[in-house]
PDB file of C-alpha atoms in Angstrom:
ATOM      1  CA  MET A   1     -15.492  -0.704 -11.078  1.00  0.00           C
ATOM      2  CA  PRO A   2     -11.779  -1.298 -11.499  1.00  0.00           C
ATOM      3  CA  PRO A   3      -9.577   1.584 -10.333  1.00  0.00           C
ATOM      4  CA  ALA A   4      -9.658   4.360 -12.939  1.00  0.00           C
ATOM      5  CA  SER A   5      -6.170   5.385 -11.830  1.00  0.00           C
ATOM      6  CA  ASP A   6      -4.818   2.356 -13.694  1.00  0.00           C
ATOM      7  CA  SER A   7      -3.578   3.387 -17.140  1.00  0.00           C
ATOM      8  CA  TRP A   8      -5.048   0.323 -18.884  1.00  0.00           C
ATOM      9  CA  VAL A   9      -8.489   0.979 -17.401  1.00  0.00           C
ATOM     10  CA  MET A  10      -8.278   4.649 -18.339  1.00  0.00           C
ATOM     11  CA  GLU A  11      -7.195   3.938 -21.926  1.00  0.00           C
ATOM     12  CA  ASN A  12      -9.469   0.965 -22.621  1.00  0.00           C
ATOM     13  CA  VAL A  13     -12.576   1.678 -20.579  1.00  0.00           C
ATOM     14  CA  VAL A  14     -12.961   5.255 -19.344  1.00  0.00           C
ATOM     15  CA  GLU A  15     -11.625   7.278 -22.288  1.00  0.00           C
ATOM     16  CA  PRO A  16     -13.466   5.263 -24.984  1.00  0.00           C
ATOM     17  CA  ALA A  17     -16.676   5.602 -22.968  1.00  0.00           C
ATOM     18  CA  LEU A  18     -16.174   9.366 -22.777  1.00  0.00           C
ATOM     19  CA  GLN A  19     -15.554   9.497 -26.525  1.00  0.00           C
ATOM     20  CA  GLU A  20     -18.911   7.858 -27.169  1.00  0.00           C
ATOM     21  CA  LEU A  21     -20.719  10.695 -25.427  1.00  0.00           C
ATOM     22  CA  SER A  22     -21.609  13.623 -27.634  1.00  0.00           C
ATOM     23  CA  ALA A  23     -18.600  15.929 -27.487  1.00  0.00           C
ATOM     24  CA  ASN A  24     -20.582  19.164 -27.629  1.00  0.00           C
ATOM     25  CA  GLN A  25     -22.356  18.306 -24.378  1.00  0.00           C
ATOM     26  CA  LEU A  26     -19.114  17.715 -22.485  1.00  0.00           C
ATOM     27  CA  ASP A  27     -18.071  21.370 -22.694  1.00  0.00           C
ATOM     28  CA  GLN A  28     -21.458  22.983 -22.083  1.00  0.00           C
ATOM     29  CA  PRO A  29     -23.088  23.704 -18.730  1.00  0.00           C
ATOM     30  CA  VAL A  30     -26.080  21.417 -18.297  1.00  0.00           C
ATOM     31  CA  SER A  31     -28.956  20.975 -15.915  1.00  0.00           C
ATOM     32  CA  GLN A  32     -28.797  18.393 -13.188  1.00  0.00           C
ATOM     33  CA  GLU A  33     -31.302  16.223 -15.047  1.00  0.00           C
ATOM     34  CA  VAL A  34     -29.256  16.256 -18.267  1.00  0.00           C
ATOM     35  CA  PHE A  35     -26.103  15.555 -16.266  1.00  0.00           C
ATOM     36  CA  PHE A  36     -27.666  12.473 -14.670  1.00  0.00           C
ATOM     37  CA  GLN A  37     -28.940  11.245 -18.046  1.00  0.00           C
ATOM     38  CA  GLU A  38     -25.481  11.594 -19.583  1.00  0.00           C
ATOM     39  CA  PHE A  39     -23.830  10.081 -16.527  1.00  0.00           C
ATOM     40  CA  ARG A  40     -26.189   7.102 -16.665  1.00  0.00           C
ATOM     41  CA  LYS A  41     -25.361   6.702 -20.362  1.00  0.00           C
ATOM     42  CA  PHE A  42     -21.637   6.941 -19.560  1.00  0.00           C
ATOM     43  CA  LEU A  43     -21.922   4.234 -16.884  1.00  0.00           C
ATOM     44  CA  GLY A  44     -23.849   2.020 -19.304  1.00  0.00           C
ATOM     45  CA  ILE A  45     -21.129   2.403 -21.931  1.00  0.00           C
ATOM     46  CA  MET A  46     -18.447   1.590 -19.352  1.00  0.00           C
ATOM     47  CA  ALA A  47     -20.367  -1.479 -18.191  1.00  0.00           C
ATOM     48  CA  LEU A  48     -20.601  -2.675 -21.789  1.00  0.00           C
ATOM     49  CA  ARG A  49     -16.877  -2.081 -22.348  1.00  0.00           C
ATOM     50  CA  LEU A  50     -16.075  -4.022 -19.179  1.00  0.00           C
ATOM     51  CA  GLN A  51     -18.200  -6.905 -20.439  1.00  0.00           C
ATOM     52  CA  GLN A  52     -16.270  -6.826 -23.701  1.00  0.00           C
ATOM     53  CA  HIS A  53     -12.888  -6.397 -21.974  1.00  0.00           C
ATOM     54  CA  PRO A  54     -13.008  -8.104 -18.567  1.00  0.00           C
ATOM     55  CA  VAL A  55     -10.597  -6.789 -15.979  1.00  0.00           C
ATOM     56  CA  ILE A  56      -9.185  -8.761 -13.075  1.00  0.00           C
ATOM     57  CA  VAL A  57      -8.870  -6.671  -9.928  1.00  0.00           C
ATOM     58  CA  ALA A  58      -6.855  -7.838  -6.930  1.00  0.00           C
ATOM     59  CA  HIS A  59      -8.100  -6.483  -3.618  1.00  0.00           C
ATOM     60  CA  THR A  60      -5.666  -6.415  -0.728  1.00  0.00           C
ATOM     61  CA  GLU A  61      -6.121  -5.326   2.845  1.00  0.00           C
ATOM     62  CA  ASN A  62      -3.373  -4.686   5.357  1.00  0.00           C
ATOM     63  CA  THR A  63      -3.816  -3.863   8.999  1.00  0.00           C
ATOM     64  CA  PHE A  64      -0.908  -2.270  10.790  1.00  0.00           C
ATOM     65  CA  ASP A  65      -1.592  -3.094  14.423  1.00  0.00           C
ATOM     66  CA  GLY A  66       1.886  -3.316  15.919  1.00  0.00           C
ATOM     67  CA  SER A  67       1.870  -7.121  16.126  1.00  0.00           C
ATOM     68  CA  GLY A  68       4.865  -7.394  13.779  1.00  0.00           C
ATOM     69  CA  ILE A  69       6.845  -5.028  15.985  1.00  0.00           C
ATOM     70  CA  ARG A  70       5.791  -6.974  19.077  1.00  0.00           C
ATOM     71  CA  ARG A  71       7.055 -10.204  17.481  1.00  0.00           C
ATOM     72  CA  LEU A  72      10.345  -8.547  16.589  1.00  0.00           C
ATOM     73  CA  LEU A  73      10.855  -6.998  20.026  1.00  0.00           C
ATOM     74  CA  SER A  74      10.082 -10.303  21.737  1.00  0.00           C
ATOM     75  CA  ASN A  75      12.753 -12.102  19.687  1.00  0.00           C
ATOM     76  CA  LYS A  76      15.952 -10.670  21.170  1.00  0.00           C
ATOM     77  CA  PHE A  77      18.226 -12.650  18.853  1.00  0.00           C
ATOM     78  CA  GLU A  78      16.481 -11.403  15.700  1.00  0.00           C
ATOM     79  CA  LEU A  79      16.250  -7.844  17.029  1.00  0.00           C
ATOM     80  CA  ASP A  80      19.944  -7.742  17.932  1.00  0.00           C
ATOM     81  CA  LYS A  81      20.872  -9.136  14.527  1.00  0.00           C
ATOM     82  CA  LEU A  82      18.823  -6.438  12.769  1.00  0.00           C
ATOM     83  CA  LEU A  83      20.162  -3.664  14.981  1.00  0.00           C
ATOM     84  CA  ASP A  84      23.733  -4.831  14.351  1.00  0.00           C
ATOM     85  CA  SER A  85      23.073  -4.893  10.629  1.00  0.00           C
ATOM     86  CA  VAL A  86      21.665  -1.365  10.446  1.00  0.00           C
ATOM     87  CA  TRP A  87      24.397  -0.026  12.720  1.00  0.00           C
ATOM     88  CA  ARG A  88      27.064  -1.454  10.411  1.00  0.00           C
ATOM     89  CA  ASP A  89      25.468   0.272   7.422  1.00  0.00           C
ATOM     90  CA  VAL A  90      24.962   3.789   8.785  1.00  0.00           C
ATOM     91  CA  PRO A  91      27.687   6.340   8.063  1.00  0.00           C
ATOM     92  CA  LYS A  92      29.867   6.960  11.111  1.00  0.00           C
ATOM     93  CA  GLU A  93      31.299  10.226  12.233  1.00  0.00           C
ATOM     94  CA  HIS A  94      34.472  10.409  14.295  1.00  0.00           C
ATOM     95  CA  LYS A  95      34.969   7.828  17.048  1.00  0.00           C
ATOM     96  CA  ASP A  96      32.162   5.414  16.137  1.00  0.00           C
ATOM     97  CA  LYS A  97      29.320   7.870  16.479  1.00  0.00           C
ATOM     98  CA  THR A  98      26.572   8.644  14.034  1.00  0.00           C
ATOM     99  CA  SER A  99      23.961  11.326  13.691  1.00  0.00           C
ATOM    100  CA  LYS A 100      20.453  10.662  14.959  1.00  0.00           C
ATOM    101  CA  GLU A 101      19.172  11.587  11.508  1.00  0.00           C
ATOM    102  CA  TYR A 102      20.155   8.085  10.374  1.00  0.00           C
ATOM    103  CA  LEU A 103      17.565   6.586  12.714  1.00  0.00           C
ATOM    104  CA  ARG A 104      14.899   7.152  10.059  1.00  0.00           C
ATOM    105  CA  ILE A 105      16.965   5.330   7.466  1.00  0.00           C
ATOM    106  CA  ALA A 106      17.610   2.513   9.919  1.00  0.00           C
ATOM    107  CA  LEU A 107      13.902   2.240  10.734  1.00  0.00           C
ATOM    108  CA  ASP A 108      13.077   2.039   7.050  1.00  0.00           C
ATOM    109  CA  ARG A 109      15.653  -0.742   6.648  1.00  0.00           C
ATOM    110  CA  ILE A 110      13.994  -2.864   9.328  1.00  0.00           C
ATOM    111  CA  ALA A 111      10.409  -1.875   8.468  1.00  0.00           C
ATOM    112  CA  ASP A 112       9.709  -5.099   6.618  1.00  0.00           C
ATOM    113  CA  SER A 113      10.866  -7.217   9.559  1.00  0.00           C
ATOM    114  CA  ALA A 114       8.581  -5.181  11.823  1.00  0.00           C
ATOM    115  CA  SER A 115       5.593  -5.497   9.441  1.00  0.00           C
ATOM    116  CA  LEU A 116       5.643  -1.772   8.749  1.00  0.00           C
ATOM    117  CA  PRO A 117       5.261  -0.132   5.353  1.00  0.00           C
ATOM    118  CA  PRO A 118       8.199   1.871   3.999  1.00  0.00           C
ATOM    119  CA  PHE A 119       8.132   5.496   5.089  1.00  0.00           C
ATOM    120  CA  GLY A 120       6.034   7.493   2.647  1.00  0.00           C
ATOM    121  CA  ALA A 121       3.807   4.591   1.601  1.00  0.00           C
ATOM    122  CA  VAL A 122       0.963   5.057   4.115  1.00  0.00           C
ATOM    123  CA  ASP A 123       0.328   8.567   5.433  1.00  0.00           C
ATOM    124  CA  GLN A 124      -1.397   7.413   8.622  1.00  0.00           C
ATOM    125  CA  VAL A 125       1.528   5.162   9.560  1.00  0.00           C
ATOM    126  CA  ASP A 126       3.959   7.973   8.705  1.00  0.00           C
ATOM    127  CA  ALA A 127       2.139  10.185  11.219  1.00  0.00           C
ATOM    128  CA  VAL A 128       2.566   7.517  13.908  1.00  0.00           C
ATOM    129  CA  VAL A 129       6.269   7.168  13.054  1.00  0.00           C
ATOM    130  CA  ASN A 130       6.756  10.940  13.179  1.00  0.00           C
ATOM    131  CA  GLU A 131       5.081  11.060  16.583  1.00  0.00           C
ATOM    132  CA  ALA A 132       7.330   8.259  17.861  1.00  0.00           C
ATOM    133  CA  PHE A 133      10.400  10.179  16.686  1.00  0.00           C
ATOM    134  CA  LYS A 134       9.183  13.296  18.497  1.00  0.00           C
ATOM    135  CA  MET A 135       8.585  11.330  21.692  1.00  0.00           C
ATOM    136  CA  ALA A 136      12.105   9.882  21.527  1.00  0.00           C
ATOM    137  CA  LYS A 137      13.586  13.269  20.569  1.00  0.00           C
ATOM    138  CA  ALA A 138      15.200  11.368  17.732  1.00  0.00           C
ATOM    139  CA  ASP A 139      15.104  14.197  15.213  1.00  0.00           C
ATOM    140  CA  GLU A 140      17.804  16.151  17.029  1.00  0.00           C
ATOM    141  CA  MET A 141      21.042  16.340  15.088  1.00  0.00           C
ATOM    142  CA  LYS A 142      23.122  15.087  18.025  1.00  0.00           C
ATOM    143  CA  ALA A 143      25.659  12.327  17.409  1.00  0.00           C
ATOM    144  CA  VAL A 144      25.137   9.073  19.295  1.00  0.00           C
ATOM    145  CA  ASP A 145      27.194   5.964  19.858  1.00  0.00           C
ATOM    146  CA  GLU A 146      26.168   2.423  18.946  1.00  0.00           C
ATOM    147  CA  ALA A 147      24.442   1.611  22.241  1.00  0.00           C
ATOM    148  CA  GLU A 148      22.427   4.848  22.236  1.00  0.00           C
ATOM    149  CA  PHE A 149      21.528   4.414  18.561  1.00  0.00           C
ATOM    150  CA  LYS A 150      20.184   0.904  19.141  1.00  0.00           C
ATOM    151  CA  LYS A 151      18.386   1.976  22.320  1.00  0.00           C
ATOM    152  CA  LEU A 152      16.680   4.869  20.517  1.00  0.00           C
ATOM    153  CA  LEU A 153      15.673   2.680  17.590  1.00  0.00           C
ATOM    154  CA  THR A 154      14.194   0.120  19.980  1.00  0.00           C
ATOM    155  CA  GLU A 155      12.314   2.862  21.860  1.00  0.00           C
ATOM    156  CA  ILE A 156      10.948   4.210  18.584  1.00  0.00           C
ATOM    157  CA  LEU A 157       9.758   0.742  17.606  1.00  0.00           C
ATOM    158  CA  GLY A 158       8.101   0.372  21.011  1.00  0.00           C
ATOM    159  CA  ALA A 159       6.348   3.732  20.695  1.00  0.00           C
ATOM    160  CA  ILE A 160       5.092   2.859  17.210  1.00  0.00           C
ATOM    161  CA  MET A 161       3.884  -0.516  18.483  1.00  0.00           C
ATOM    162  CA  LEU A 162       1.920   1.070  21.334  1.00  0.00           C
ATOM    163  CA  GLN A 163       0.322   3.633  19.024  1.00  0.00           C
ATOM    164  CA  LEU A 164      -0.676   1.017  16.447  1.00  0.00           C
ATOM    165  CA  ASP A 165      -1.863  -1.379  19.127  1.00  0.00           C
ATOM    166  CA  GLY A 166      -4.233   1.285  20.443  1.00  0.00           C
ATOM    167  CA  ASN A 167      -5.262   2.570  17.009  1.00  0.00           C
ATOM    168  CA  PRO A 168      -4.678   0.007  14.253  1.00  0.00           C
ATOM    169  CA  ILE A 169      -4.483   1.389  10.733  1.00  0.00           C
ATOM    170  CA  GLY A 170      -6.244  -0.490   7.954  1.00  0.00           C
ATOM    171  CA  VAL A 171      -5.299   0.034   4.337  1.00  0.00           C
ATOM    172  CA  SER A 172      -7.064  -1.510   1.371  1.00  0.00           C
ATOM    173  CA  THR A 173      -6.044  -1.299  -2.258  1.00  0.00           C
ATOM    174  CA  ASN A 174      -7.480  -2.415  -5.554  1.00  0.00           C
ATOM    175  CA  THR A 175      -5.007  -3.207  -8.292  1.00  0.00           C
ATOM    176  CA  VAL A 176      -5.632  -4.261 -11.859  1.00  0.00           C
ATOM    177  CA  VAL A 177      -3.901  -7.538 -12.629  1.00  0.00           C
ATOM    178  CA  HIS A 178      -2.220  -7.150 -15.988  1.00  0.00           C
ATOM    179  CA  GLU A 179      -1.977 -10.440 -17.760  1.00  0.00           C
ATOM    180  CA  PRO A 180      -2.825 -11.657 -21.246  1.00  0.00           C
ATOM    181  CA  MET A 181      -6.551 -11.787 -21.802  1.00  0.00           C
ATOM    182  CA  SER A 182      -6.354 -15.347 -23.122  1.00  0.00           C
ATOM    183  CA  THR A 183      -5.241 -16.483 -19.678  1.00  0.00           C
ATOM    184  CA  SER A 184      -7.696 -14.342 -17.774  1.00  0.00           C
ATOM    185  CA  SER A 185     -10.611 -15.143 -20.060  1.00  0.00           C
ATOM    186  CA  ALA A 186      -9.965 -18.828 -19.449  1.00  0.00           C
ATOM    187  CA  LEU A 187     -10.151 -18.111 -15.747  1.00  0.00           C
ATOM    188  CA  LEU A 188     -13.355 -16.151 -16.098  1.00  0.00           C
ATOM    189  CA  SER A 189     -15.234 -18.389 -18.504  1.00  0.00           C
ATOM    190  CA  PRO A 190     -17.209 -21.215 -16.978  1.00  0.00           C
ATOM    191  CA  THR A 191     -15.840 -24.660 -17.596  1.00  0.00           C
ATOM    192  CA  PRO A 192     -18.182 -26.901 -19.518  1.00  0.00           C
ATOM    193  CA  LEU A 193     -19.795 -29.508 -17.369  1.00  0.00           C
ATOM    194  CA  SER A 194     -19.028 -33.063 -18.278  1.00  0.00           C
ATOM    195  CA  PRO A 195     -22.146 -35.040 -19.084  1.00  0.00           C
ATOM    196  CA  MET A 196     -23.320 -37.232 -16.279  1.00  0.00           C
ATOM    197  CA  VAL A 197     -23.552 -40.852 -17.234  1.00  0.00           C
ATOM    198  CA  SER A 198     -25.872 -42.865 -15.127  1.00  0.00           C
ATOM    199  CA  SER A 199     -26.113 -46.571 -15.290  1.00  0.00           C
ATOM    200  CA  PRO A 200     -29.596 -47.912 -15.866  1.00  0.00           C
ATOM    201  CA  SER A 201     -31.096 -49.257 -12.714  1.00  0.00           C
ATOM    202  CA  GLU A 202     -32.081 -52.860 -12.855  1.00  0.00           C
TER     203      GLU A 202
END
């Protein structure tokens, strides 16, 4: 079943299937047996609609295991370049110091290079990040200089790496691929086999 959270699937598969059920039974309490009969009918209608309107679903899996952070931390040149870049972009207070609160923004800026999702995208990874910030006492509002800022950010990355290395987080998603049906139906329909021509054996 394609994800019902997709608006196209909801509008073209789920809602029309619901409309085909008798409306008076949708609002009434029913026995378990009647519920299963109606549910079976509903699934049959959805299966028919999916046959009439094929849907392409892309399945992706990501495992956050800290290996991207390990690669980044082992490449001093790349790490220093990233740290310099985020330091340049954070707002500075007096005398080249910045608040520790900008560490989260800096981490989000380098997340892609560390093979991490953006903060807020994966709850389990967010929990690991939050724990790393607590361990580094990085949520304090104290101002830090450039060296301390970079050191803290590196420590946070290391803490996240260790957590993910010990407990990798796997995330899988199913997404409906929205493309014109003429293209997708060509992909889904079998190609006609070319006739085999055999030469007569002599």
